[in-house]
Coordinates of C-alpha atoms and ligand atoms in Angstrom, one line a residue:
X1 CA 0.0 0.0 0.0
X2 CA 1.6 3.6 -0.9
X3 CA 0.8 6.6 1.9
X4 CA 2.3 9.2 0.3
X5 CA -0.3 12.1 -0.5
X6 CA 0.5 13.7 -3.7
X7 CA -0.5 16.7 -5.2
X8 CA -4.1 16.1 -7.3
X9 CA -3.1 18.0 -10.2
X10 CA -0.5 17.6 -13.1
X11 CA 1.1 20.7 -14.0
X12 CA 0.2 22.3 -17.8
X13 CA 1.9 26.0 -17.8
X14 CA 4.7 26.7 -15.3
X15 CA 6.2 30.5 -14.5
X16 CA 9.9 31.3 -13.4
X17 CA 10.6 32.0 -10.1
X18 CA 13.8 34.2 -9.3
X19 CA 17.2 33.1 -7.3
X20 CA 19.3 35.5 -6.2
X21 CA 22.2 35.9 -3.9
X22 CA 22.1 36.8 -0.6
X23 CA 24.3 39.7 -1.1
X24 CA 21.3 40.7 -3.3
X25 CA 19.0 40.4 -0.6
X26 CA 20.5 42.3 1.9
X27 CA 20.6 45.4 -0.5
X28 CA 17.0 44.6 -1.5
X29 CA 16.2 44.6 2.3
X30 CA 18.0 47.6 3.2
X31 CA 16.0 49.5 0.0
X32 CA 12.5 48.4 1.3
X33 CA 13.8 49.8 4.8
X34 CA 13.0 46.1 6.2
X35 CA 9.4 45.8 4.9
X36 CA 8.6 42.9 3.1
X37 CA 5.6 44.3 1.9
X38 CA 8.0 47.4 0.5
X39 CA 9.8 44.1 -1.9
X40 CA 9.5 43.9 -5.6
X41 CA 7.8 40.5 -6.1
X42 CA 10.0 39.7 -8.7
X43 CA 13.0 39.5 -5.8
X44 CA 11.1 36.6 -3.8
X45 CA 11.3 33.4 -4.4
X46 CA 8.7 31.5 -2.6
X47 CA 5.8 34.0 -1.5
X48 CA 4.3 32.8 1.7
X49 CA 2.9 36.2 2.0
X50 CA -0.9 35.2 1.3
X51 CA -3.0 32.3 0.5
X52 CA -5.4 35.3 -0.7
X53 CA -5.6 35.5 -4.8
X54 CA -2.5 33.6 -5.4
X55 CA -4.3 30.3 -6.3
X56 CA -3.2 28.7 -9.7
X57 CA -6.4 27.9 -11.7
X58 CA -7.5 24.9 -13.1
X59 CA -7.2 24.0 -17.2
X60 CA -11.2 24.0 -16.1
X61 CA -11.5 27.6 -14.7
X62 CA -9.5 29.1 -17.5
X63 CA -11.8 27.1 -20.2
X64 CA -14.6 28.6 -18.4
X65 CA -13.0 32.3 -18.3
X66 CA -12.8 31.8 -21.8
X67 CA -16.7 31.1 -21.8
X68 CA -17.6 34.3 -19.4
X69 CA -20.0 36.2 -20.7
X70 CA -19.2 40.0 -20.7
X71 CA -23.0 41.7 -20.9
X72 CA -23.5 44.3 -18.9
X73 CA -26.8 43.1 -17.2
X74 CA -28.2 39.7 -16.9
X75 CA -24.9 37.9 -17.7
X76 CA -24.7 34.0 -18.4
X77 CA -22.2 33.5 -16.3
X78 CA -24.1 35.5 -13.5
X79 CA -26.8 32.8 -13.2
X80 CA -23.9 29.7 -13.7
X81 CA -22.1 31.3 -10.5
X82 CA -25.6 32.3 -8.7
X83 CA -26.0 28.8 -8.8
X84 CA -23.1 27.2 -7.9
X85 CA -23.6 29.4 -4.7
X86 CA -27.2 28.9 -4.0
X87 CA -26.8 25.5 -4.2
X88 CA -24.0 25.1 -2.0
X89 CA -25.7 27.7 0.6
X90 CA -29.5 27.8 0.1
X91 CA -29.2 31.7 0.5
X92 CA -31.8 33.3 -1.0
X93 CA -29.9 35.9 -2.7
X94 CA -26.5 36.2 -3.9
X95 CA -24.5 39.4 -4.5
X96 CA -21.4 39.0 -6.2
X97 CA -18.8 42.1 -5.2
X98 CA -14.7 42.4 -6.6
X99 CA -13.4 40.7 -3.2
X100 CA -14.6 40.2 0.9
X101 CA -14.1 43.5 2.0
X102 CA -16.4 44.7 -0.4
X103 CA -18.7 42.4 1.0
X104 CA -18.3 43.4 4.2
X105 CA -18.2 47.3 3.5
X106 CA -22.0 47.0 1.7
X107 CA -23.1 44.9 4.7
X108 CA -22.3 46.6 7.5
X109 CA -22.9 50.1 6.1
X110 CA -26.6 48.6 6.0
X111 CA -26.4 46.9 9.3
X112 CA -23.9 48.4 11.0
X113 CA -23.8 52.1 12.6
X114 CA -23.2 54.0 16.0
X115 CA -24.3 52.4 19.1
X116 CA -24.4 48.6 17.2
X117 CA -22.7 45.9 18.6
X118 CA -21.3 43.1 16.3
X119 CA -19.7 39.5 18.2
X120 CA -17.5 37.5 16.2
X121 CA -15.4 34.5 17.4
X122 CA -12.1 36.9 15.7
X123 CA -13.3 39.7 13.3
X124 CA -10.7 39.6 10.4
X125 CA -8.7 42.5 10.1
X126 CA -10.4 44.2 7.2
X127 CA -14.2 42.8 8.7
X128 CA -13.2 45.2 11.9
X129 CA -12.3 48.0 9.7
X130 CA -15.6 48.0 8.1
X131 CA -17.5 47.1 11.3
X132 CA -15.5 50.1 13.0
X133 CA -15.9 52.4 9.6
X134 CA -20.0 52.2 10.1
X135 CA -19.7 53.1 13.7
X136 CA -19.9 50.0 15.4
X137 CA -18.2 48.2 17.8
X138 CA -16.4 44.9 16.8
X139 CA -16.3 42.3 19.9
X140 CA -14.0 39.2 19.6
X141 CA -14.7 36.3 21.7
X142 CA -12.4 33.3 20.6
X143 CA -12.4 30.8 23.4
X144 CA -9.4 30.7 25.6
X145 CA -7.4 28.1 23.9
X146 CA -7.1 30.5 20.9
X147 CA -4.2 32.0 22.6
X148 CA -2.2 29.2 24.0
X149 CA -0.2 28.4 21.2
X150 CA 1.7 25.3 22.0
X151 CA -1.4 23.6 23.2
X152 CA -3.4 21.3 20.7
X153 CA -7.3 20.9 20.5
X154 CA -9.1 20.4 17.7
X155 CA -11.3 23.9 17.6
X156 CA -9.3 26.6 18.4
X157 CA -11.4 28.4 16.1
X158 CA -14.6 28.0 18.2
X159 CA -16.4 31.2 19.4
X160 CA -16.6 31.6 23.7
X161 CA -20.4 30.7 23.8
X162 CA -20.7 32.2 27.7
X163 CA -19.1 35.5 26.5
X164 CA -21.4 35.6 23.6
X165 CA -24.2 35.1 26.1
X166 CA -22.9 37.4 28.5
X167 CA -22.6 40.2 26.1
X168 CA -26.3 39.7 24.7
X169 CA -27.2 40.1 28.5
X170 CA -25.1 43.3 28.5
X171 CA -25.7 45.0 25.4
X172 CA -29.2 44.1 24.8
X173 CA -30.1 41.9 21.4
X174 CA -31.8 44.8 20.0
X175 CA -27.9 46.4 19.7
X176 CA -26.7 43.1 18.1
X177 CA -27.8 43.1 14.1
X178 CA -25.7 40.3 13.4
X179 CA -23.0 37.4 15.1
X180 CA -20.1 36.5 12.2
X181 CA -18.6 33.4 12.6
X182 CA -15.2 33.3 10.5
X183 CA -14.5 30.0 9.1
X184 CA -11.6 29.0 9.2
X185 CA -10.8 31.8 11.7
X186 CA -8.1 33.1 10.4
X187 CA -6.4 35.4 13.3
X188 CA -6.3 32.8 16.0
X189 CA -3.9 30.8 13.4
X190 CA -6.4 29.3 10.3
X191 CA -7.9 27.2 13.3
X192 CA -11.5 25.7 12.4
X193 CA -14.8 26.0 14.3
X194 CA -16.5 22.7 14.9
X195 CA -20.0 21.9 13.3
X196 CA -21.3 22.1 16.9
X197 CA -20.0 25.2 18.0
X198 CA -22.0 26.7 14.8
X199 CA -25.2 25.0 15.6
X200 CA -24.6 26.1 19.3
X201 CA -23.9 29.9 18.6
X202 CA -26.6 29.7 15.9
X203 CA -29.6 28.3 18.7
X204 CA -28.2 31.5 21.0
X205 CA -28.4 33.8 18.6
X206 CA -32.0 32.2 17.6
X207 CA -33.4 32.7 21.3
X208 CA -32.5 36.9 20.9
X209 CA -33.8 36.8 17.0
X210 CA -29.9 37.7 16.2
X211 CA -29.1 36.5 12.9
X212 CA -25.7 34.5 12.1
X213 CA -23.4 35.1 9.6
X214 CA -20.6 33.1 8.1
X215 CA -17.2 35.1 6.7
X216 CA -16.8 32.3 4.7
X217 CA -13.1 32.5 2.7
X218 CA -12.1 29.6 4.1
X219 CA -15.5 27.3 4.1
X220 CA -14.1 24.0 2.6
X221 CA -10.8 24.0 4.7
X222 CA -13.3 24.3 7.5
X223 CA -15.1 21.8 6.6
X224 CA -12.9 19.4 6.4
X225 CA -11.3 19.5 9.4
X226 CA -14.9 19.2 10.4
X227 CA -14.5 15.9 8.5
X228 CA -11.6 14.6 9.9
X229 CA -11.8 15.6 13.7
X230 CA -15.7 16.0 14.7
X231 CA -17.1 12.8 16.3
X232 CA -20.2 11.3 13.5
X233 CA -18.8 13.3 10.3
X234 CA -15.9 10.7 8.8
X235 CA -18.5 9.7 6.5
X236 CA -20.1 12.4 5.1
X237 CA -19.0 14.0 2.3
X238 CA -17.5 17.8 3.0
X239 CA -19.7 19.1 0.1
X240 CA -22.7 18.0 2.6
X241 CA -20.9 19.1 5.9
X242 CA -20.3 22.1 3.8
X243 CA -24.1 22.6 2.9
X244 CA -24.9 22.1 7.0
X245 CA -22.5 24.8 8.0
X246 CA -24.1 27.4 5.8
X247 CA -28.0 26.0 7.0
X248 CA -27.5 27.2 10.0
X249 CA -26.4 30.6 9.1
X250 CA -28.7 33.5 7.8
X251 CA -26.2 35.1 5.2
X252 CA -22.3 34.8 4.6
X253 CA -19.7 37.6 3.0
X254 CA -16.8 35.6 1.1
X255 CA -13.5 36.3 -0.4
X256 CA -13.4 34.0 -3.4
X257 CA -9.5 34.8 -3.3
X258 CA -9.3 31.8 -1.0
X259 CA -11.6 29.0 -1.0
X260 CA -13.4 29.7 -4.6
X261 CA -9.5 29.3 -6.3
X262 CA -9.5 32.4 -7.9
X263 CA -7.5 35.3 -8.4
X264 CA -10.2 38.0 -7.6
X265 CA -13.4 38.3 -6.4
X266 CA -16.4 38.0 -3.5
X267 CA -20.0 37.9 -2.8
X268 CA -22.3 38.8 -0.2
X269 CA -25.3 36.4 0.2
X270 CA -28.3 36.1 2.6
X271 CA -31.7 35.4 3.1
X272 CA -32.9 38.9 4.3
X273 CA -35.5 40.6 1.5
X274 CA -34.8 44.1 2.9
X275 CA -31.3 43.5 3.6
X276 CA -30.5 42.3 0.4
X277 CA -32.5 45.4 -1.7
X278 CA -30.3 47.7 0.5
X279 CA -27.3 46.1 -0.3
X280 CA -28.1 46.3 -3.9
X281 CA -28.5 50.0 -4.3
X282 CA -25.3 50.2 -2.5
X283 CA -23.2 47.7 -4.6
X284 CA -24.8 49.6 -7.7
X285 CA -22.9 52.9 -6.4
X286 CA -19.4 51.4 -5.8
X287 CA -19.2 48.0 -7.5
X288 CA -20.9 47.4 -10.3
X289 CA -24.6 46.5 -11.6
X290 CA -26.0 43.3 -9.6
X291 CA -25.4 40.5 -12.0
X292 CA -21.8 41.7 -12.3
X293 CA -21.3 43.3 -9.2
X294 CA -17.6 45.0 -10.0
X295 CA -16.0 41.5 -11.1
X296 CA -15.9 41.2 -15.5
X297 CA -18.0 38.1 -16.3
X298 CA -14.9 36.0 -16.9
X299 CA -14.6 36.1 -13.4
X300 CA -18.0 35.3 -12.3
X301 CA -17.4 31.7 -14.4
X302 CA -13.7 30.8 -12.6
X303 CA -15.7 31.4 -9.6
X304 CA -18.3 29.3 -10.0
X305 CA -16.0 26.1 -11.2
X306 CA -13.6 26.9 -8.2
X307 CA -16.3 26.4 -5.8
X308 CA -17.1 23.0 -7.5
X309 CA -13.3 22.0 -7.5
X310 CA -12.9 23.3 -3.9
X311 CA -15.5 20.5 -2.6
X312 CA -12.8 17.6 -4.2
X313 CA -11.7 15.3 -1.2
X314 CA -8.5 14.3 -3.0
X315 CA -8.3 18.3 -3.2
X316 CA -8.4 19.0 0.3
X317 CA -6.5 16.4 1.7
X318 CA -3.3 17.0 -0.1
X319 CA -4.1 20.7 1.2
X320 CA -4.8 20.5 4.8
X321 CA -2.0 17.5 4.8
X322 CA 0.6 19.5 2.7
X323 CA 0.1 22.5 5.2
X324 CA 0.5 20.9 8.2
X325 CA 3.7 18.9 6.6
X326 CA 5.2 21.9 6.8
X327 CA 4.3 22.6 10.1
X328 CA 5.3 18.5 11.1
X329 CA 8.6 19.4 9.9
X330 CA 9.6 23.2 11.6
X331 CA 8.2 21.7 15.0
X332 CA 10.1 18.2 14.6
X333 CA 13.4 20.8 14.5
X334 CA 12.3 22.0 17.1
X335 CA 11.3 25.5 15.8
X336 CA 7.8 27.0 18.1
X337 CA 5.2 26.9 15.8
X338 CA 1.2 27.5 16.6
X339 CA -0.3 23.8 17.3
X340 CA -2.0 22.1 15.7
X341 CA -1.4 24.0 12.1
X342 CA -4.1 25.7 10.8
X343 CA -5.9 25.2 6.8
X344 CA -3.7 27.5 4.9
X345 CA -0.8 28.2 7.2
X346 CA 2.0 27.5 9.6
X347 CA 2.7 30.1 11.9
X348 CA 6.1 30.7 14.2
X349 CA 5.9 32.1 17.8
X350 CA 8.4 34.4 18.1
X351 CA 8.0 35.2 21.1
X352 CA 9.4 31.5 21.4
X353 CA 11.2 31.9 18.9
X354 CA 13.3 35.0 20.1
X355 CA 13.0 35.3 23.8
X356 CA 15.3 37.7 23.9
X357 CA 13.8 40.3 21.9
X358 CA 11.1 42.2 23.5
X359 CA 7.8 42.9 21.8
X360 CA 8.3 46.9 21.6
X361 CA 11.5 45.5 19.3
X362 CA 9.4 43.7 17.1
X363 CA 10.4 39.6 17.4
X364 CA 8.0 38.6 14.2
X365 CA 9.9 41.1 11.8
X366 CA 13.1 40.3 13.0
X367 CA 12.3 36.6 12.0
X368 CA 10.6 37.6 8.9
X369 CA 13.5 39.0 7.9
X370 CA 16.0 36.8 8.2
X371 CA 13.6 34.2 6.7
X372 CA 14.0 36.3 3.4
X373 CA 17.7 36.8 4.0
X374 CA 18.3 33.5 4.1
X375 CA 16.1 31.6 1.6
X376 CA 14.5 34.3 -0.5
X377 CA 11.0 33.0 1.1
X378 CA 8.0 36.1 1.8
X379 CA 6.4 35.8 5.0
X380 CA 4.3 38.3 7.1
X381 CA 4.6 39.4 10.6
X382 CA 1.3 39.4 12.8
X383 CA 2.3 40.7 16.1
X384 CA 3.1 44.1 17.6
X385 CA 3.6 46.0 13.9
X386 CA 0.5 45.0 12.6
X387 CA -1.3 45.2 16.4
X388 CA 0.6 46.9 19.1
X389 CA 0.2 50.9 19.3
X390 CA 1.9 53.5 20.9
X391 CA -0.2 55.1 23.1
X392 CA 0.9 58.4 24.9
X393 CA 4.7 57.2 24.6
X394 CA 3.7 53.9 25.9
X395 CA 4.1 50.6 24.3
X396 CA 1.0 48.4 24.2
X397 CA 2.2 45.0 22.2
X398 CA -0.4 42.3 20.1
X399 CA -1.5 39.5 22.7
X400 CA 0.7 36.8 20.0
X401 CA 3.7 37.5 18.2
X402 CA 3.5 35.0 15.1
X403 CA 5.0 34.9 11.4
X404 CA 2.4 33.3 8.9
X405 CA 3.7 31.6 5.8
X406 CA 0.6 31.4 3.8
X407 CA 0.3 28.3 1.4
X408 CA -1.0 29.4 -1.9
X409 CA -3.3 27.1 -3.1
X410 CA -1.7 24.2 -5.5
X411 CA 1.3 27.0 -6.7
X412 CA 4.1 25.4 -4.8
X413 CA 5.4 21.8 -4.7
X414 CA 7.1 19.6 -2.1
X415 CA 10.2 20.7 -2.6
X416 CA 9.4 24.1 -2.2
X417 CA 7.8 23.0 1.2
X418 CA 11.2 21.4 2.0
X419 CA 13.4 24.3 0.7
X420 CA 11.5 26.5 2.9
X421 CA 11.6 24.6 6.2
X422 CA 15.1 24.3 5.7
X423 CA 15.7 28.0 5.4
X424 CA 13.3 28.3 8.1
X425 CA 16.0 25.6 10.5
X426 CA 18.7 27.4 9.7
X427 CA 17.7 30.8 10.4
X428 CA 16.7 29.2 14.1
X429 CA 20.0 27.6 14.7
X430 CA 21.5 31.2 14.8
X431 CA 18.6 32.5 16.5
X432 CA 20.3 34.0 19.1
X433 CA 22.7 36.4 16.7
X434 CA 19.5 38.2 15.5
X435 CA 19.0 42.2 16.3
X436 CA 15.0 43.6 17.4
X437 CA 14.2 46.2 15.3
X438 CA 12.7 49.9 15.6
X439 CA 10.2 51.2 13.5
X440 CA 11.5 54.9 12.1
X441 CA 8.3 55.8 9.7
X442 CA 4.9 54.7 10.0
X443 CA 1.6 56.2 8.4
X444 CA -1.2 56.9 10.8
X445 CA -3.2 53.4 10.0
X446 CA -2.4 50.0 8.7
X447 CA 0.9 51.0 9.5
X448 CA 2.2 47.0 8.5
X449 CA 1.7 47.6 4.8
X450 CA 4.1 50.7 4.6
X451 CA 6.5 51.4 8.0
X452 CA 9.9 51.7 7.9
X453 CA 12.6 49.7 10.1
X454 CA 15.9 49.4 11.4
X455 CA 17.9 47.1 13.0
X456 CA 18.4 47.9 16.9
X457 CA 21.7 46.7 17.0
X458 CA 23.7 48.9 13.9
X459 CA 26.7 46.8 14.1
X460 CA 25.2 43.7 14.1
X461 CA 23.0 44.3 11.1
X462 CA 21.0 40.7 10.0
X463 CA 22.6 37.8 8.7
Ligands
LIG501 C1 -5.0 37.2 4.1 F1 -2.6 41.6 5.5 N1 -7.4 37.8 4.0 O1 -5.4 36.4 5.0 P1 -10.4 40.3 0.7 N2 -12.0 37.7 5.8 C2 -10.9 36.9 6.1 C3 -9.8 37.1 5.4 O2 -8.7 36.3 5.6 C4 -9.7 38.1 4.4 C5 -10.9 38.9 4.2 C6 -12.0 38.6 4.9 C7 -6.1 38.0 3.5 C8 -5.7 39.2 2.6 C9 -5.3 40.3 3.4 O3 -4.3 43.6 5.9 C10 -4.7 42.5 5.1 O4 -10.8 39.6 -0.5 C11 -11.0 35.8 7.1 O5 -8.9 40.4 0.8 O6 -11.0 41.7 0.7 C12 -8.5 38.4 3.7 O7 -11.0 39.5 1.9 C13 -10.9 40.0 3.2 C14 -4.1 40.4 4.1 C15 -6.2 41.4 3.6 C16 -3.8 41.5 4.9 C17 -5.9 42.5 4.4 O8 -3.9 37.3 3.6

């Protein structure tokens, strides 16, 4: 009998990646002041920046971008994809936007607003943003084990049902329009929420007449892990346990960058009448006409078959298995890594990783650096520069201090997997030789995408 699991796919069109010296690196770091994001893409070799958009599509999905149907209203490929998603969610109505955030921006300018309270097991960085932008207040209530990161259990992506229920109590359900459940959650480290815990939160919110939503990027990773670790689903099929997550939900926002397999695109989809008319005058001001909704029809097809190919088994498990390889093989080195890995990434503790640099001098970055220095490989900090503040002169750092490499979905290969663990070991065996850093620009929000660093130490400048 063979156990290997190999990749699902043959590969039909292939695109250079760059080498270059490390020499060249440390001049390519020094010109992007230390930001990754600040890199030419060109200069990396394997991104692990983002699972988000960086999908390869299928000989499938491109046939059917080359069937999309570019009319301006009432688009073929507008009913094709409407259906694809209806199917899959039994939503009532299905509003395609250019990516999640979009989503979210239309829905919580219609929900959302001063005084409004919205719970979420972790909001999503950009879900907050639009949450905050309306008004309201964005409450996270992941359950404790979220933050212990070298403990396993099987849903650290759960929501805390007693703090949900204790806020209801608090801030009255009338100031709660909507609970969103993100599956898998992504800021707690890609970690999946268990069938029950969705059925649970969505009998709560049922007693208050709150509805649930799903952010659902990430649905199919979700559901398998549902699959393979929740007691009476080993033998269902994930398109099913796919199907029951979204029945107990009222509406879902999605990033089709992730789970749908594409390069671009989103929807917003519900069962709400009013809700859904609302939304549509909106997405007709900033996206696009409803049966287009800001994507080009093209799109709207890839979409539609990467939702189909998502839902293959053979699929998943060589994704959810080729992730957490990687992760297998940082923490049998003994590198700190967030346990059990999550659907699309591996993620280093660094406060593990580098006890001794202190948060204020940035631990993640200092790793994400050297990562790059050493193998060419993209990863992103989420710690203190994308969370801490400075507030009146003091420091206030990010509860984790973590380093995602994000898998893109079926772009890189074993090897690649191996090359970068091995970068990844070797950068830790001389962990104790690398400087903190200090940030010496930053813009007044999102201050990750665009800050400028230095190395604490001058004289003992990375590497
Ligand atoms: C990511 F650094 N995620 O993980 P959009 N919900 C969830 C997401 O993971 C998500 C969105 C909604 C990204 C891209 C990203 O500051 C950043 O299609 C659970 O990107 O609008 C996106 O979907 C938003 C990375 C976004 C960032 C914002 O890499």
């Amino acid at each position: 009998m063979t156990n290997t699991i190999i990749e699902p796919f043959k590969i039909k069109s292939v695109e250079p990646i760059s080498f270059t010296t490390r020499e060249y690196r440390q001049k390519a770091l020094r010109e992007a002041h230390y930001n990754l994001f600040l890199l030419r893409a060109d200069d990396v070799l394997i991104d692990l920046l983002t699972d988000s958009g960086t999908a390869a599509m299928s000989s499938r999905q491109w046939a059917a971008i080359m069937d999309g149907d570019e009319s301006y209203a009432g688009s073929r490929s507008f009913f094709k994809f409407e259906k694809v998603v209806k199917d899959l969610t039994r939503f009532n109505f299905v509003i395609p936007t250019h990516q999640g955030r979009a989503a979210e921006k239309i829905l919580f300018t219609v929900v959302g607003g001063r005084g409004k309270v919205i719970p979420s097991n972790t909001h999503f960085d950009t879900t907050r943003a639009n949450v905050e932008f309306s008004g309201a207040a964005a409450v996270d209530l992941p359950v404790p084990s979220a933050l212990e990161t070298d403990k396993r259990s099987d849903f650290k992506g759960d929501i805390d049902l007693n703090r949900l229920k204790d806020l209801i109590r608090k801030v009255g359900a009338a100031n709660i329009p909507l609970c969103i459940l993100t599956v898998t959650n992504n800021s707690v480290g890609g970690q999946p929420v268990s069938m029950r815990n969705i059925r649970e939160t969505s009998a709560l919110l049922n007693k208050h007449g709150i509805p649930l939503f799903l952010d659902a990027c990430r649905f199919a990773e979700n559901a398998f892990f549902i699959k393979l670790r929740e007691p009476g689903y080993k033998d269902k099929s994930v398109h099913d346990i796919a199907q029951e997550m979204f029945s107990y939900a009222d509406g879902c926002t999605m990033s089709a960058k992730k789970d749908a397999l594409v390069n671009i695109g989103g929807f917003l989809a519900l069962n709400d009448a009013a809700i859904a008319e609302k939304s549509r005058s909106l997405l007709i001001m900033t996206e696009g006409f409803p049966t287009y909704g800001g994507l080009a029809g093209r799109d709207l097809d890839a979409m539609a078959q990467g939702l189909e190919e998502v839902l293959d088994e053979d699929y998943l498990k060589y994704r959810i298995r080729s992730v957490e390889y990687f992760g297998d093989k940082l923490e049998k080195a003994g590198v700190p890594v967030l346990v059990p890995t999550g659907g699309h990434a591996v993620f280093l503790d660094a406060k593990r990783f580098l006890p001794h640099v202190p948060a204020h001098q940035y631990p993640g970055q200092a790793i994400a650096v050297e990562v790059y220095l050493e193998g060419g490989i993209r990863s992103v900090e989420i710690g203190s520069v994308m969370f801490g503040r400075e507030t009146d002169g003091e420091f206030v750092g990010a509860g984790l201090e973590l380093v995602r490499l994000a898998i893109p979905r079926r772009v890189y290969t074993q090897s690649h997997i191996d090359y970068a663990a091995e970068a990844i070991i070797e950068v830790f065996k001389r962990r104790e030789r690398i400087p903190g850093y200090r940030i010496t620009y930053e813009p007044p929000y999102l201050r990750h995408f665009t800050a400028h660093f230095e190395p604490v130490v001058k004289e003992t400048t990375p590497g």
